Amino acid sequence: MRNIDFSPLYRHAIGFDRLFNLVENSANKPSQQNGYPPYNIEQKDENNYRITMAVAGFSEDALTISQNEHMLIVSGDITSSEIKPTYVYQGIAERNFERKFQLADYVTVSAASMENGLLHIDLVREVPEAVQARKIAINK
């Protein structure tokens, strides 16, 4: 595999260190996630998003959603019952999971809900007034 050197870009892209680190880390580290549970990411409008995860077999108490700065972590912990069934075919995965999502600046979780075995996590981008683009007057 090739190693890409982003150091020349650091001279021209001020403040994008986190972005370059994210790209370098994802390129150098093999994916730890195996696709379970399946999920969708929907963009509702310019500043609103929704993550929908298929979490069949999990109750609301078995799911944990946490946000730490730019990382959203969704985990599920199934408590194993003492009676183990004998399956003829097991197509429904019954295992613990932890799914991580890297969030952009100013994106926060606004709500979470469960409906028909689907976990919905609503995200909103709220850019502070001080950071938004503004017009600068030229003095004469």
PDB file of C-alpha atoms in Angstrom:
ATOM      1  CA  MET A   1       0.000   0.000   0.000  1.00  0.00           C
ATOM      2  CA  ARG A   2       1.181   3.519  -0.719  1.00  0.00           C
ATOM      3  CA  ASN A   3       1.937   6.092   1.914  1.00  0.00           C
ATOM      4  CA  ILE A   4       0.676   9.537   1.037  1.00  0.00           C
ATOM      5  CA  ASP A   5       2.579  12.533   2.397  1.00  0.00           C
ATOM      6  CA  PHE A   6       0.248  15.429   3.222  1.00  0.00           C
ATOM      7  CA  SER A   7       2.977  17.703   4.587  1.00  0.00           C
ATOM      8  CA  PRO A   8       3.116  19.960   1.470  1.00  0.00           C
ATOM      9  CA  LEU A   9      -0.604  20.649   1.898  1.00  0.00           C
ATOM     10  CA  TYR A  10      -0.114  21.864   5.474  1.00  0.00           C
ATOM     11  CA  ARG A  11       1.602  24.986   4.076  1.00  0.00           C
ATOM     12  CA  HIS A  12      -1.482  26.003   2.087  1.00  0.00           C
ATOM     13  CA  ALA A  13      -4.377  24.697   4.191  1.00  0.00           C
ATOM     14  CA  ILE A  14      -4.440  26.498   7.503  1.00  0.00           C
ATOM     15  CA  GLY A  15      -6.595  24.901  10.178  1.00  0.00           C
ATOM     16  CA  PHE A  16      -7.246  21.639   8.340  1.00  0.00           C
ATOM     17  CA  ASP A  17      -4.906  19.568  10.525  1.00  0.00           C
ATOM     18  CA  ARG A  18      -7.809  17.521  11.898  1.00  0.00           C
ATOM     19  CA  LEU A  19      -9.001  16.703   8.373  1.00  0.00           C
ATOM     20  CA  PHE A  20      -5.559  15.550   7.222  1.00  0.00           C
ATOM     21  CA  ASN A  21      -5.122  13.475  10.395  1.00  0.00           C
ATOM     22  CA  LEU A  22      -8.494  11.837   9.767  1.00  0.00           C
ATOM     23  CA  VAL A  23      -7.522  10.942   6.178  1.00  0.00           C
ATOM     24  CA  GLU A  24      -4.102   9.628   7.240  1.00  0.00           C
ATOM     25  CA  ASN A  25      -5.566   7.525  10.054  1.00  0.00           C
ATOM     26  CA  SER A  26      -8.279   6.020   7.866  1.00  0.00           C
ATOM     27  CA  ALA A  27      -5.773   5.220   5.102  1.00  0.00           C
ATOM     28  CA  ASN A  28      -3.225   3.623   7.443  1.00  0.00           C
ATOM     29  CA  LYS A  29      -5.594   1.702   9.722  1.00  0.00           C
ATOM     30  CA  PRO A  30      -7.660  -1.188   8.387  1.00  0.00           C
ATOM     31  CA  SER A  31     -11.369  -0.872   9.073  1.00  0.00           C
ATOM     32  CA  GLN A  32     -12.393  -2.368  12.387  1.00  0.00           C
ATOM     33  CA  GLN A  33     -16.097  -2.233  11.612  1.00  0.00           C
ATOM     34  CA  ASN A  34     -17.705  -5.223   9.975  1.00  0.00           C
ATOM     35  CA  GLY A  35     -20.925  -3.621   8.741  1.00  0.00           C
ATOM     36  CA  TYR A  36     -23.033  -4.637  11.728  1.00  0.00           C
ATOM     37  CA  PRO A  37     -25.522  -3.208  12.383  1.00  0.00           C
ATOM     38  CA  PRO A  38     -26.513  -1.826   9.004  1.00  0.00           C
ATOM     39  CA  TYR A  39     -27.264   1.893   8.856  1.00  0.00           C
ATOM     40  CA  ASN A  40     -28.309   4.755   6.587  1.00  0.00           C
ATOM     41  CA  ILE A  41     -27.212   8.386   6.698  1.00  0.00           C
ATOM     42  CA  GLU A  42     -29.789  10.801   5.325  1.00  0.00           C
ATOM     43  CA  GLN A  43     -29.355  14.517   4.663  1.00  0.00           C
ATOM     44  CA  LYS A  44     -32.694  16.172   5.349  1.00  0.00           C
ATOM     45  CA  ASP A  45     -31.558  19.681   4.420  1.00  0.00           C
ATOM     46  CA  GLU A  46     -28.395  21.766   4.511  1.00  0.00           C
ATOM     47  CA  ASN A  47     -27.937  21.544   8.292  1.00  0.00           C
ATOM     48  CA  ASN A  48     -29.969  18.479   9.367  1.00  0.00           C
ATOM     49  CA  TYR A  49     -29.013  14.830   9.094  1.00  0.00           C
ATOM     50  CA  ARG A  50     -30.424  11.523  10.311  1.00  0.00           C
ATOM     51  CA  ILE A  51     -28.640   8.254  11.018  1.00  0.00           C
ATOM     52  CA  THR A  52     -30.950   5.238  10.987  1.00  0.00           C
ATOM     53  CA  MET A  53     -29.615   1.941  12.349  1.00  0.00           C
ATOM     54  CA  ALA A  54     -31.318  -1.462  12.162  1.00  0.00           C
ATOM     55  CA  VAL A  55     -31.088  -2.718  15.750  1.00  0.00           C
ATOM     56  CA  ALA A  56     -33.490  -5.664  15.772  1.00  0.00           C
ATOM     57  CA  GLY A  57     -33.504  -7.485  19.092  1.00  0.00           C
ATOM     58  CA  PHE A  58     -32.185  -4.533  21.122  1.00  0.00           C
ATOM     59  CA  SER A  59     -34.311  -2.704  23.643  1.00  0.00           C
ATOM     60  CA  GLU A  60     -33.858   1.004  24.315  1.00  0.00           C
ATOM     61  CA  ASP A  61     -32.146   0.112  27.606  1.00  0.00           C
ATOM     62  CA  ALA A  62     -29.544  -2.017  25.790  1.00  0.00           C
ATOM     63  CA  LEU A  63     -28.456   0.863  23.526  1.00  0.00           C
ATOM     64  CA  THR A  64     -26.066   3.672  24.441  1.00  0.00           C
ATOM     65  CA  ILE A  65     -25.520   6.841  22.424  1.00  0.00           C
ATOM     66  CA  SER A  66     -22.709   9.197  23.396  1.00  0.00           C
ATOM     67  CA  GLN A  67     -20.982  12.151  21.781  1.00  0.00           C
ATOM     68  CA  ASN A  68     -17.431  13.100  22.673  1.00  0.00           C
ATOM     69  CA  GLU A  69     -16.338  16.218  20.773  1.00  0.00           C
ATOM     70  CA  HIS A  70     -16.271  15.090  17.110  1.00  0.00           C
ATOM     71  CA  MET A  71     -17.075  11.421  17.700  1.00  0.00           C
ATOM     72  CA  LEU A  72     -20.544   9.878  17.935  1.00  0.00           C
ATOM     73  CA  ILE A  73     -20.494   6.400  19.480  1.00  0.00           C
ATOM     74  CA  VAL A  74     -23.506   4.074  19.322  1.00  0.00           C
ATOM     75  CA  SER A  75     -23.205   0.786  21.167  1.00  0.00           C
ATOM     76  CA  GLY A  76     -25.500  -2.101  21.939  1.00  0.00           C
ATOM     77  CA  ASP A  77     -25.072  -4.626  24.705  1.00  0.00           C
ATOM     78  CA  ILE A  78     -27.258  -7.727  24.645  1.00  0.00           C
ATOM     79  CA  THR A  79     -27.391  -9.566  27.927  1.00  0.00           C
ATOM     80  CA  SER A  80     -27.222 -13.256  27.253  1.00  0.00           C
ATOM     81  CA  SER A  81     -30.043 -15.326  28.642  1.00  0.00           C
ATOM     82  CA  GLU A  82     -29.269 -18.389  30.699  1.00  0.00           C
ATOM     83  CA  ILE A  83     -31.223 -20.652  28.357  1.00  0.00           C
ATOM     84  CA  LYS A  84     -29.399 -21.003  25.036  1.00  0.00           C
ATOM     85  CA  PRO A  85     -31.788 -21.967  22.235  1.00  0.00           C
ATOM     86  CA  THR A  86     -30.814 -24.556  19.673  1.00  0.00           C
ATOM     87  CA  TYR A  87     -31.124 -22.927  16.272  1.00  0.00           C
ATOM     88  CA  VAL A  88     -31.847 -24.739  13.046  1.00  0.00           C
ATOM     89  CA  TYR A  89     -30.888 -21.507  11.265  1.00  0.00           C
ATOM     90  CA  GLN A  90     -29.758 -18.257  12.894  1.00  0.00           C
ATOM     91  CA  GLY A  91     -30.103 -15.286  10.549  1.00  0.00           C
ATOM     92  CA  ILE A  92     -30.606 -12.601  13.199  1.00  0.00           C
ATOM     93  CA  ALA A  93     -27.325 -11.469  14.667  1.00  0.00           C
ATOM     94  CA  GLU A  94     -27.368 -11.392  18.445  1.00  0.00           C
ATOM     95  CA  ARG A  95     -24.093  -9.762  19.310  1.00  0.00           C
ATOM     96  CA  ASN A  96     -22.824  -6.648  20.946  1.00  0.00           C
ATOM     97  CA  PHE A  97     -21.662  -3.801  18.743  1.00  0.00           C
ATOM     98  CA  GLU A  98     -19.997  -0.422  18.812  1.00  0.00           C
ATOM     99  CA  ARG A  99     -20.314   1.875  15.810  1.00  0.00           C
ATOM    100  CA  LYS A 100     -18.381   5.163  15.613  1.00  0.00           C
ATOM    101  CA  PHE A 101     -19.180   8.148  13.410  1.00  0.00           C
ATOM    102  CA  GLN A 102     -16.786  11.054  12.901  1.00  0.00           C
ATOM    103  CA  LEU A 103     -18.757  14.318  13.083  1.00  0.00           C
ATOM    104  CA  ALA A 104     -17.898  17.601  11.433  1.00  0.00           C
ATOM    105  CA  ASP A 105     -17.410  20.818  13.385  1.00  0.00           C
ATOM    106  CA  TYR A 106     -20.547  22.175  15.071  1.00  0.00           C
ATOM    107  CA  VAL A 107     -22.588  18.993  14.455  1.00  0.00           C
ATOM    108  CA  THR A 108     -24.449  17.755  17.534  1.00  0.00           C
ATOM    109  CA  VAL A 109     -27.114  15.160  18.303  1.00  0.00           C
ATOM    110  CA  SER A 110     -30.516  16.826  18.599  1.00  0.00           C
ATOM    111  CA  ALA A 111     -32.721  13.769  19.246  1.00  0.00           C
ATOM    112  CA  ALA A 112     -32.829   9.976  19.241  1.00  0.00           C
ATOM    113  CA  SER A 113     -35.806   7.624  18.957  1.00  0.00           C
ATOM    114  CA  MET A 114     -36.679   3.964  18.366  1.00  0.00           C
ATOM    115  CA  GLU A 115     -39.403   2.857  15.982  1.00  0.00           C
ATOM    116  CA  ASN A 116     -40.078  -0.645  14.620  1.00  0.00           C
ATOM    117  CA  GLY A 117     -36.565  -1.924  15.372  1.00  0.00           C
ATOM    118  CA  LEU A 118     -34.900   1.142  13.854  1.00  0.00           C
ATOM    119  CA  LEU A 119     -32.844   3.590  15.898  1.00  0.00           C
ATOM    120  CA  HIS A 120     -33.099   7.144  14.537  1.00  0.00           C
ATOM    121  CA  ILE A 121     -30.444   9.691  15.551  1.00  0.00           C
ATOM    122  CA  ASP A 122     -31.081  13.243  14.408  1.00  0.00           C
ATOM    123  CA  LEU A 123     -28.081  15.521  13.951  1.00  0.00           C
ATOM    124  CA  VAL A 124     -27.972  19.267  13.440  1.00  0.00           C
ATOM    125  CA  ARG A 125     -25.166  21.596  12.382  1.00  0.00           C
ATOM    126  CA  GLU A 126     -25.347  24.860  14.318  1.00  0.00           C
ATOM    127  CA  VAL A 127     -22.604  27.200  13.141  1.00  0.00           C
ATOM    128  CA  PRO A 128     -22.100  30.034  15.656  1.00  0.00           C
ATOM    129  CA  GLU A 129     -22.692  33.582  14.435  1.00  0.00           C
ATOM    130  CA  ALA A 130     -19.064  34.499  15.150  1.00  0.00           C
ATOM    131  CA  VAL A 131     -17.813  31.799  12.748  1.00  0.00           C
ATOM    132  CA  GLN A 132     -20.212  32.466   9.865  1.00  0.00           C
ATOM    133  CA  ALA A 133     -19.043  34.383   6.820  1.00  0.00           C
ATOM    134  CA  ARG A 134     -19.285  38.143   7.132  1.00  0.00           C
ATOM    135  CA  LYS A 135     -18.615  41.063   4.870  1.00  0.00           C
ATOM    136  CA  ILE A 136     -15.636  43.258   5.713  1.00  0.00           C
ATOM    137  CA  ALA A 137     -15.889  46.960   4.913  1.00  0.00           C
ATOM    138  CA  ILE A 138     -12.877  48.630   3.292  1.00  0.00           C
ATOM    139  CA  ASN A 139     -11.956  51.912   4.980  1.00  0.00           C
ATOM    140  CA  LYS A 140     -11.080  54.926   2.844  1.00  0.00           C
TER     141      LYS A 140
END
